[in-house]
N, CA, C and O atoms as a Maestro MAE file, in Angstrom:
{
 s_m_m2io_version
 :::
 2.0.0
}

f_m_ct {
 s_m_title
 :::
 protein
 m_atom[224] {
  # First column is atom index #
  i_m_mmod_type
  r_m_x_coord
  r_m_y_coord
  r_m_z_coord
  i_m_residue_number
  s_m_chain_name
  s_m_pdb_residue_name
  s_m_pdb_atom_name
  i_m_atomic_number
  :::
  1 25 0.658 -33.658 21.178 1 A "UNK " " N  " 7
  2 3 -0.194 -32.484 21.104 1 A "UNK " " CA " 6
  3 2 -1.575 -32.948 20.653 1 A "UNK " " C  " 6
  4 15 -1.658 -33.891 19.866 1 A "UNK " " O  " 8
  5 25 -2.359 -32.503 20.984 2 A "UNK " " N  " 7
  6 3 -3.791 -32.553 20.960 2 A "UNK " " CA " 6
  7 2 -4.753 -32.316 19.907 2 A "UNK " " C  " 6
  8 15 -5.246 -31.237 20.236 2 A "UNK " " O  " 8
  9 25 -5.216 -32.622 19.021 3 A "UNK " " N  " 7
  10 3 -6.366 -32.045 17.973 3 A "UNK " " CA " 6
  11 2 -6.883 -30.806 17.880 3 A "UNK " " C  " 6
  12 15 -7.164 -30.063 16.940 3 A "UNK " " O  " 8
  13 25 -6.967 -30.721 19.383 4 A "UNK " " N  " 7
  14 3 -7.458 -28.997 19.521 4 A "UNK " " CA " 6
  15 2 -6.519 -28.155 19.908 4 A "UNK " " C  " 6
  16 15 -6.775 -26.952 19.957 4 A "UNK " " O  " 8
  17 25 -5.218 -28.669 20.263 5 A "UNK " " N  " 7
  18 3 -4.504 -27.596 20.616 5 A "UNK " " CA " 6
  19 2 -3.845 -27.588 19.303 5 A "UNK " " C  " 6
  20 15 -3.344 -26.481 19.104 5 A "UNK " " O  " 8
  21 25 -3.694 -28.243 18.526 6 A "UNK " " N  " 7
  22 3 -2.771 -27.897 17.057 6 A "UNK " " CA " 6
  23 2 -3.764 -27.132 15.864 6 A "UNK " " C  " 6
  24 15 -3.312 -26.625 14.837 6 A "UNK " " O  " 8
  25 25 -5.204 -27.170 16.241 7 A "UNK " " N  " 7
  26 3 -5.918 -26.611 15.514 7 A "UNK " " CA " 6
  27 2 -5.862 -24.957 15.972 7 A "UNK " " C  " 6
  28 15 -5.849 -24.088 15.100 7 A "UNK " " O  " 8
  29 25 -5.840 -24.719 16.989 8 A "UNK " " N  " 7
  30 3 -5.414 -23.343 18.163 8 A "UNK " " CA " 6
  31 2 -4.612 -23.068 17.356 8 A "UNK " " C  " 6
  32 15 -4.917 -22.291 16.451 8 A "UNK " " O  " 8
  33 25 -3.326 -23.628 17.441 9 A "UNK " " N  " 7
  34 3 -1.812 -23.488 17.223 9 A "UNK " " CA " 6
  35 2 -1.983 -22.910 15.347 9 A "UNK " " C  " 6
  36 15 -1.099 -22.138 14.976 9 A "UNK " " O  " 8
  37 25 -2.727 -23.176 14.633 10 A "UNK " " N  " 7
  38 3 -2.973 -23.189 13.285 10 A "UNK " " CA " 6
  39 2 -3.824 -21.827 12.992 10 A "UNK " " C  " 6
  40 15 -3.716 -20.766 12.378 10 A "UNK " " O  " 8
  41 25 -4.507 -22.358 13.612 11 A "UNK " " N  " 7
  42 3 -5.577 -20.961 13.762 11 A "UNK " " CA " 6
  43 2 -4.715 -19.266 14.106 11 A "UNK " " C  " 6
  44 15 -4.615 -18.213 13.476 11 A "UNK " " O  " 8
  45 25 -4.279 -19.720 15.308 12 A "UNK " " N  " 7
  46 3 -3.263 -18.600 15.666 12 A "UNK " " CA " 6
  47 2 -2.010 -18.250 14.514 12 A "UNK " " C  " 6
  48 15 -1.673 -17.091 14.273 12 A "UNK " " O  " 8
  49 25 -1.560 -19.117 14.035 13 A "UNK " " N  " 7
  50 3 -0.616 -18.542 13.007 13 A "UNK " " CA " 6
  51 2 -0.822 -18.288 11.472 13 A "UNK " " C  " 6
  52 15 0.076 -17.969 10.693 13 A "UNK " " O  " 8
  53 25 -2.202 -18.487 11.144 14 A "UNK " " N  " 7
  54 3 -3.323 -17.825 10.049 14 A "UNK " " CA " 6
  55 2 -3.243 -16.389 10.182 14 A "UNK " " C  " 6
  56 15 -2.800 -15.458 9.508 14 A "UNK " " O  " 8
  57 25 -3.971 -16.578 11.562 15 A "UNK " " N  " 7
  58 3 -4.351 -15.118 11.784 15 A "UNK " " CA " 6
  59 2 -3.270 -14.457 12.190 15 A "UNK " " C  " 6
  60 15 -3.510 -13.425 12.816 15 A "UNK " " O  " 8
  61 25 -1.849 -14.811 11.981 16 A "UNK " " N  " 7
  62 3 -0.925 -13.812 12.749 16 A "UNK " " CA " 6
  63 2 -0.829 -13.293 10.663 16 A "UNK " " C  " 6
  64 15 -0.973 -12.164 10.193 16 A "UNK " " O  " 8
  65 25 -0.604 -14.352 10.048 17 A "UNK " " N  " 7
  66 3 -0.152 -14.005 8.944 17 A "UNK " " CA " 6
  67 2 -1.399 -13.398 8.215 17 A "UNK " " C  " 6
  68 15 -0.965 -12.880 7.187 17 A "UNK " " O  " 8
  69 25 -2.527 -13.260 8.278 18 A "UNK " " N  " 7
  70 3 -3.146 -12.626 7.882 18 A "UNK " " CA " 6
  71 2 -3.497 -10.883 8.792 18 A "UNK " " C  " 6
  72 15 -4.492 -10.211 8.518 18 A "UNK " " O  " 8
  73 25 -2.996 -10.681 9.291 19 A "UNK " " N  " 7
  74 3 -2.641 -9.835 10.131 19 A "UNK " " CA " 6
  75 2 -1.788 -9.120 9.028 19 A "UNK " " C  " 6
  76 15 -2.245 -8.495 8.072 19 A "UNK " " O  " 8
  77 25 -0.435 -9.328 9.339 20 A "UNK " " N  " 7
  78 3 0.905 -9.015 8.683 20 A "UNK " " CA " 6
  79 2 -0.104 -8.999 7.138 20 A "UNK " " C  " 6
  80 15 -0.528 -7.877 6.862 20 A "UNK " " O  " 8
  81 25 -0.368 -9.756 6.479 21 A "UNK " " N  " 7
  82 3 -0.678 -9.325 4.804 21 A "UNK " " CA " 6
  83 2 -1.629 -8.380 4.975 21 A "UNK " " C  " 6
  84 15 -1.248 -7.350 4.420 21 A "UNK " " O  " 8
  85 25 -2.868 -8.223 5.568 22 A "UNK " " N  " 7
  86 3 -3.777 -6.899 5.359 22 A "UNK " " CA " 6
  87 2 -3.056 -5.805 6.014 22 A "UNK " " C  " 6
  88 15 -3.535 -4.713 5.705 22 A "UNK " " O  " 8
  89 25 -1.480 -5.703 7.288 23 A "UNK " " N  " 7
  90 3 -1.333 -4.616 7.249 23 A "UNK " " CA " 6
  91 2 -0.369 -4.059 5.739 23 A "UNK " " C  " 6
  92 15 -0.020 -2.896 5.537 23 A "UNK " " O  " 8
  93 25 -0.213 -4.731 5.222 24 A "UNK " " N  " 7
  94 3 1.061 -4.731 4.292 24 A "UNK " " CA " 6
  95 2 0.374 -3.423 3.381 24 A "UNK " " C  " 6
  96 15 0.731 -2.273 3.126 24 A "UNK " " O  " 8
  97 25 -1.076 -4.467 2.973 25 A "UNK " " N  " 7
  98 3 -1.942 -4.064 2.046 25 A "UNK " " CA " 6
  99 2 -2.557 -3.007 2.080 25 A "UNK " " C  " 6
  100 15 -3.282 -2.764 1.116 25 A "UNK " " O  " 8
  101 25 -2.457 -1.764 3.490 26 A "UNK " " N  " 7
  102 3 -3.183 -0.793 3.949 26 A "UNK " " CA " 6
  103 2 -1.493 -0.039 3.840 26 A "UNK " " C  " 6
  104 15 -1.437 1.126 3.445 26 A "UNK " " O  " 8
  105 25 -0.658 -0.507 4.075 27 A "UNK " " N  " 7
  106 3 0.987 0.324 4.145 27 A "UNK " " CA " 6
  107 2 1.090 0.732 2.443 27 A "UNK " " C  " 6
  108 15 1.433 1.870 2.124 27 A "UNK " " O  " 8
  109 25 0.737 -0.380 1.333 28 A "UNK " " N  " 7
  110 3 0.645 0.131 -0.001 28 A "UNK " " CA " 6
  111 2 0.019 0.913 -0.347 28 A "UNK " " C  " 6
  112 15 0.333 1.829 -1.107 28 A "UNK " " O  " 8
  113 25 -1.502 0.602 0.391 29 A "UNK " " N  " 7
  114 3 -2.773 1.532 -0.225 29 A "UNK " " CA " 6
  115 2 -2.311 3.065 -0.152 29 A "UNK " " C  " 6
  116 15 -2.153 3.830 -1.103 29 A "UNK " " O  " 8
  117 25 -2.047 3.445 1.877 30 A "UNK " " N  " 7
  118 3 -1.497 4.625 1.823 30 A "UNK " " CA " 6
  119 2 -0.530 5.141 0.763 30 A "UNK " " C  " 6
  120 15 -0.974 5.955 -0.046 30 A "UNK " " O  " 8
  121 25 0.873 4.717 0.672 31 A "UNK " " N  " 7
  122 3 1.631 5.060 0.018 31 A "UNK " " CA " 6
  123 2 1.366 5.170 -1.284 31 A "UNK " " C  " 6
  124 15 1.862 6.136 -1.864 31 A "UNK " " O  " 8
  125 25 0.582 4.278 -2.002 32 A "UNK " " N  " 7
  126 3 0.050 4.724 -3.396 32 A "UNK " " CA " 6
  127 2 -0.470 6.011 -3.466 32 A "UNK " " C  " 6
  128 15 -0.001 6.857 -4.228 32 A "UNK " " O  " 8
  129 25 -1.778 6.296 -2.432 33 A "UNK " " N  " 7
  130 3 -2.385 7.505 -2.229 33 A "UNK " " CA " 6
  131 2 -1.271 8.079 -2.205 33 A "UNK " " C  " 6
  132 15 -0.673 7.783 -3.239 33 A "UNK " " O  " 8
  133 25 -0.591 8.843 -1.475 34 A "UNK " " N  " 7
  134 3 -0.001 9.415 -1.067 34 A "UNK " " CA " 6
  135 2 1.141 10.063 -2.603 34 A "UNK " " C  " 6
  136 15 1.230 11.127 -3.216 34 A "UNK " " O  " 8
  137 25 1.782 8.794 -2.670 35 A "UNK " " N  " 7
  138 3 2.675 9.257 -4.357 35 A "UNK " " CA " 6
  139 2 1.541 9.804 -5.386 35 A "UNK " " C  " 6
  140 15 1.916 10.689 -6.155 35 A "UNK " " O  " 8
  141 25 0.279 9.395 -5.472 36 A "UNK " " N  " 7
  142 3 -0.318 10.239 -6.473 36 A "UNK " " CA " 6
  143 2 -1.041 11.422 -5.888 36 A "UNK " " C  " 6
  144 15 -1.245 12.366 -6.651 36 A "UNK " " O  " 8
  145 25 -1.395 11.494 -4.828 37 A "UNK " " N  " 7
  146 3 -1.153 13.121 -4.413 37 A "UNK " " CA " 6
  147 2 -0.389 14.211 -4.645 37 A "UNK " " C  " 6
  148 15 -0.663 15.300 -5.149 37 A "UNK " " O  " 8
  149 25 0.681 13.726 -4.173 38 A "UNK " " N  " 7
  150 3 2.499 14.255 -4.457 38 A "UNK " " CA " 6
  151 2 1.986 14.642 -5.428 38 A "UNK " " C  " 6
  152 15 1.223 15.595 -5.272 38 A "UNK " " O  " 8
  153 25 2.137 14.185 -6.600 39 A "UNK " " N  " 7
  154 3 2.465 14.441 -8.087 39 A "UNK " " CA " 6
  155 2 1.136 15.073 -9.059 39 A "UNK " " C  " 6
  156 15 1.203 15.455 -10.227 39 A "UNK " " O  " 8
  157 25 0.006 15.041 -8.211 40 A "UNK " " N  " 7
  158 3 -1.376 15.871 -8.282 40 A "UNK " " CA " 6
  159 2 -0.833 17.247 -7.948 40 A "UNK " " C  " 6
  160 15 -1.071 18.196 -8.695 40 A "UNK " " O  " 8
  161 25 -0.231 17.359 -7.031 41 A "UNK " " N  " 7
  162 3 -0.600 18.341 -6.190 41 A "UNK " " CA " 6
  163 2 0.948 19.772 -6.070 41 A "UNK " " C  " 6
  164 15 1.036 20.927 -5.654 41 A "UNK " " O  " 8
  165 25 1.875 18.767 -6.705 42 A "UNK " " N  " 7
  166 3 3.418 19.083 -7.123 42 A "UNK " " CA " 6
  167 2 3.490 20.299 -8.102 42 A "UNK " " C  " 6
  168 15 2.787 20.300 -9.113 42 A "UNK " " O  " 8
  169 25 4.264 21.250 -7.837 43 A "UNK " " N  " 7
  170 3 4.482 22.401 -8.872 43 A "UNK " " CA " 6
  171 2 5.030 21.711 -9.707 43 A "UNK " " C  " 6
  172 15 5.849 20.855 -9.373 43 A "UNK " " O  " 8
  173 25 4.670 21.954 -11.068 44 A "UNK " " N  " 7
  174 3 5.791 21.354 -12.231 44 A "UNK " " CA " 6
  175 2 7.014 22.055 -12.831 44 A "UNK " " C  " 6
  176 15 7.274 23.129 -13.374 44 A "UNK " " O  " 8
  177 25 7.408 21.342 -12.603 45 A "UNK " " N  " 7
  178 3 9.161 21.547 -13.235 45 A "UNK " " CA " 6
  179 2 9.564 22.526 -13.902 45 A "UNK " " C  " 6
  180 15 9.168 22.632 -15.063 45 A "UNK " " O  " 8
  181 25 10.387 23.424 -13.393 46 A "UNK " " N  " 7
  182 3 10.469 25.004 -14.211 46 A "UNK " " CA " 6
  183 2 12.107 24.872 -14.275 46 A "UNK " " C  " 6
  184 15 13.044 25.369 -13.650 46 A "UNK " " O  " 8
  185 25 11.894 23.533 -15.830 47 A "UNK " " N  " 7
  186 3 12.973 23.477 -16.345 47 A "UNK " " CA " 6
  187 2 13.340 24.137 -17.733 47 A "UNK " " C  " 6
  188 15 14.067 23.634 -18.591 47 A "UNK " " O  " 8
  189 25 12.736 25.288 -17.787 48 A "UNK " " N  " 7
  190 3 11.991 25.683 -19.237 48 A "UNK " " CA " 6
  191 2 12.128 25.225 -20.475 48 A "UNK " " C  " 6
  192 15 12.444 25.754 -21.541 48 A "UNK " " O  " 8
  193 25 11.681 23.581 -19.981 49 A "UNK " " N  " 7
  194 3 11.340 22.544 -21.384 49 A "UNK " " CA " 6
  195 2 9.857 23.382 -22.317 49 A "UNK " " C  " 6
  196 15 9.491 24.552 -22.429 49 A "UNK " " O  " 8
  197 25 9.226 21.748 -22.960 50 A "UNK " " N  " 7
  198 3 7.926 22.829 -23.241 50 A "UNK " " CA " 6
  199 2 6.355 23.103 -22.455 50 A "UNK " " C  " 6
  200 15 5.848 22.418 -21.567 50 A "UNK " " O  " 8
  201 25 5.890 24.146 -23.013 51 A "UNK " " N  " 7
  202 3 4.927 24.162 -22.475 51 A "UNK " " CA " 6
  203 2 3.931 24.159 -22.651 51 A "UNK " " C  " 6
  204 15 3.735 24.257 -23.863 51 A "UNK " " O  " 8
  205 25 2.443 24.054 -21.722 52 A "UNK " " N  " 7
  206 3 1.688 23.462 -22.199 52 A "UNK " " CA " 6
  207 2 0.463 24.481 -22.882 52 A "UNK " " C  " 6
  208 15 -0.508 24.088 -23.529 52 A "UNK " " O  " 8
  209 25 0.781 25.790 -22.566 53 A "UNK " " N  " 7
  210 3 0.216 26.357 -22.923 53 A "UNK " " CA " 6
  211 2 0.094 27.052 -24.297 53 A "UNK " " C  " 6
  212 15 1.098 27.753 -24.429 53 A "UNK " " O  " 8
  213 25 -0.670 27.150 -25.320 54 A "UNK " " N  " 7
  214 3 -0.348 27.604 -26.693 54 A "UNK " " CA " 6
  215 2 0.273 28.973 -26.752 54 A "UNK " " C  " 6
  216 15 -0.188 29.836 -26.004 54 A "UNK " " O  " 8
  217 25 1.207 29.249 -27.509 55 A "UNK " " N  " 7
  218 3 0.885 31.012 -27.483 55 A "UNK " " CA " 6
  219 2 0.336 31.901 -28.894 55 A "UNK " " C  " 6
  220 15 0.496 31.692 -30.096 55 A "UNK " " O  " 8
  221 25 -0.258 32.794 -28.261 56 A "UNK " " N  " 7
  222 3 -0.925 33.462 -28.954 56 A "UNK " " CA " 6
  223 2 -0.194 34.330 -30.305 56 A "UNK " " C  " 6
  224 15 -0.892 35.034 -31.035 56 A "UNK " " O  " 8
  :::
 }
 m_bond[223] {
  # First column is bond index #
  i_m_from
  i_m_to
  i_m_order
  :::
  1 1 2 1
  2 2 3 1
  3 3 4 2
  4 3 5 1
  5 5 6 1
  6 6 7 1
  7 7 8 2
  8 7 9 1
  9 9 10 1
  10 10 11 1
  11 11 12 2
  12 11 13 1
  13 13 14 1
  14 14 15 1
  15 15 16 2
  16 15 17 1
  17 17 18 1
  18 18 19 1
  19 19 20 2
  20 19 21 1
  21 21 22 1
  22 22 23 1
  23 23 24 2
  24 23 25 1
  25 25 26 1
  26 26 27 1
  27 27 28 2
  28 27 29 1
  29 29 30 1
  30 30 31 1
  31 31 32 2
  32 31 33 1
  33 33 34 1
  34 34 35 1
  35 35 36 2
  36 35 37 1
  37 37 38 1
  38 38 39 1
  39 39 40 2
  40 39 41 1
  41 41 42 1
  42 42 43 1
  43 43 44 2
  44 43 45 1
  45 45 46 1
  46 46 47 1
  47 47 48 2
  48 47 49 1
  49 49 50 1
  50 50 51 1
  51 51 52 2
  52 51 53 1
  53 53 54 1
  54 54 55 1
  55 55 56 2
  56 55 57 1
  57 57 58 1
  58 58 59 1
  59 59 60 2
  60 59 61 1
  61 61 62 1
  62 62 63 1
  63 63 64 2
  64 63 65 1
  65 65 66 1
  66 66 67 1
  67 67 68 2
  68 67 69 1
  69 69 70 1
  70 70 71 1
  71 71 72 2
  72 71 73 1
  73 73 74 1
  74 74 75 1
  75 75 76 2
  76 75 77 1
  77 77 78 1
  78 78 79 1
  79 79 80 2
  80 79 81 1
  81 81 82 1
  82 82 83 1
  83 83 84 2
  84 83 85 1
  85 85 86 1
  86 86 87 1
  87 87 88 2
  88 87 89 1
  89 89 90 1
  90 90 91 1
  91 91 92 2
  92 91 93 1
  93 93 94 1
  94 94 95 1
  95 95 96 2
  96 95 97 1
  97 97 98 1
  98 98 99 1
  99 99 100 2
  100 99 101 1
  101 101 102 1
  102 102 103 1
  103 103 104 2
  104 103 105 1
  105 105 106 1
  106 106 107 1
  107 107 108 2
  108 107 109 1
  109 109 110 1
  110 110 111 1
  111 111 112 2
  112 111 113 1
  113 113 114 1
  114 114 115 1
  115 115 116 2
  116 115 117 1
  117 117 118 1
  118 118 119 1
  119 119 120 2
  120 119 121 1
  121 121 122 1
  122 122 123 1
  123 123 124 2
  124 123 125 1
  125 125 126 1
  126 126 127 1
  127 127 128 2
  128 127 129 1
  129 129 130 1
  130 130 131 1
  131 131 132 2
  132 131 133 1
  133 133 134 1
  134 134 135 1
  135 135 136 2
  136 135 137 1
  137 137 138 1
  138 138 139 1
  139 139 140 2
  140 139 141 1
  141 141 142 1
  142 142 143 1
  143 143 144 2
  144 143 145 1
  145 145 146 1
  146 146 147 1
  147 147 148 2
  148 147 149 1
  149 149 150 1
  150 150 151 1
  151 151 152 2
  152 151 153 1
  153 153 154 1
  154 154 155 1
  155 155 156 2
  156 155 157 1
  157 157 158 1
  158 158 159 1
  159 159 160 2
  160 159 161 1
  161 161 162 1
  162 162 163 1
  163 163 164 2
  164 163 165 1
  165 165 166 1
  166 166 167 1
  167 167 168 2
  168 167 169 1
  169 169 170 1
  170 170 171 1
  171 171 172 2
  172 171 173 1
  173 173 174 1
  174 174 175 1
  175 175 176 2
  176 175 177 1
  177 177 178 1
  178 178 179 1
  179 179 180 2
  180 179 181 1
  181 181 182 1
  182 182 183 1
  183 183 184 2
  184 183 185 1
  185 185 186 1
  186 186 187 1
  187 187 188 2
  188 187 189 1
  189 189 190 1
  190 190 191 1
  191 191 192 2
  192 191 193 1
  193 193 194 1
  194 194 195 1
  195 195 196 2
  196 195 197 1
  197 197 198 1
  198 198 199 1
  199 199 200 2
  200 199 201 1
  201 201 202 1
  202 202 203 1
  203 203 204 2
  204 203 205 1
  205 205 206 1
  206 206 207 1
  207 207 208 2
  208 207 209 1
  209 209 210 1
  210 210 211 1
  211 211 212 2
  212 211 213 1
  213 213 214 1
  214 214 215 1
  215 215 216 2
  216 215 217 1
  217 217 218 1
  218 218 219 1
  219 219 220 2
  220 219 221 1
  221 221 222 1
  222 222 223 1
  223 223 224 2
  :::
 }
}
């Protein structure tokens, strides 16, 4: 094999794996977003523990 074709060959499997890690890294990002949305955005628990409101 050739200098330049193993440098190809190298090159190409960088970029496959850097491919695969930045999509990984955009599959977390979403899902992070996403779980702290959820839980932003989530009715809370009407387990009638306590609450947060004082009473008068």
């Amino acid at each position: 094999m050739s200098t330049v074709r193993r440098s190809r060959a190298l090159r190409g499997r960088l970029g496959e794996r850097l491919e695969v890690l930045g999509l990984r890294a955009v599959l977390l990002a979403y899902w992070g977003t996403a779980s702290v949305l959820a839980r932003r955005s989530g009715s809370p628990p009407a387990d009638g523990g306590e609450s947060v409101r004082h009473r008068r």
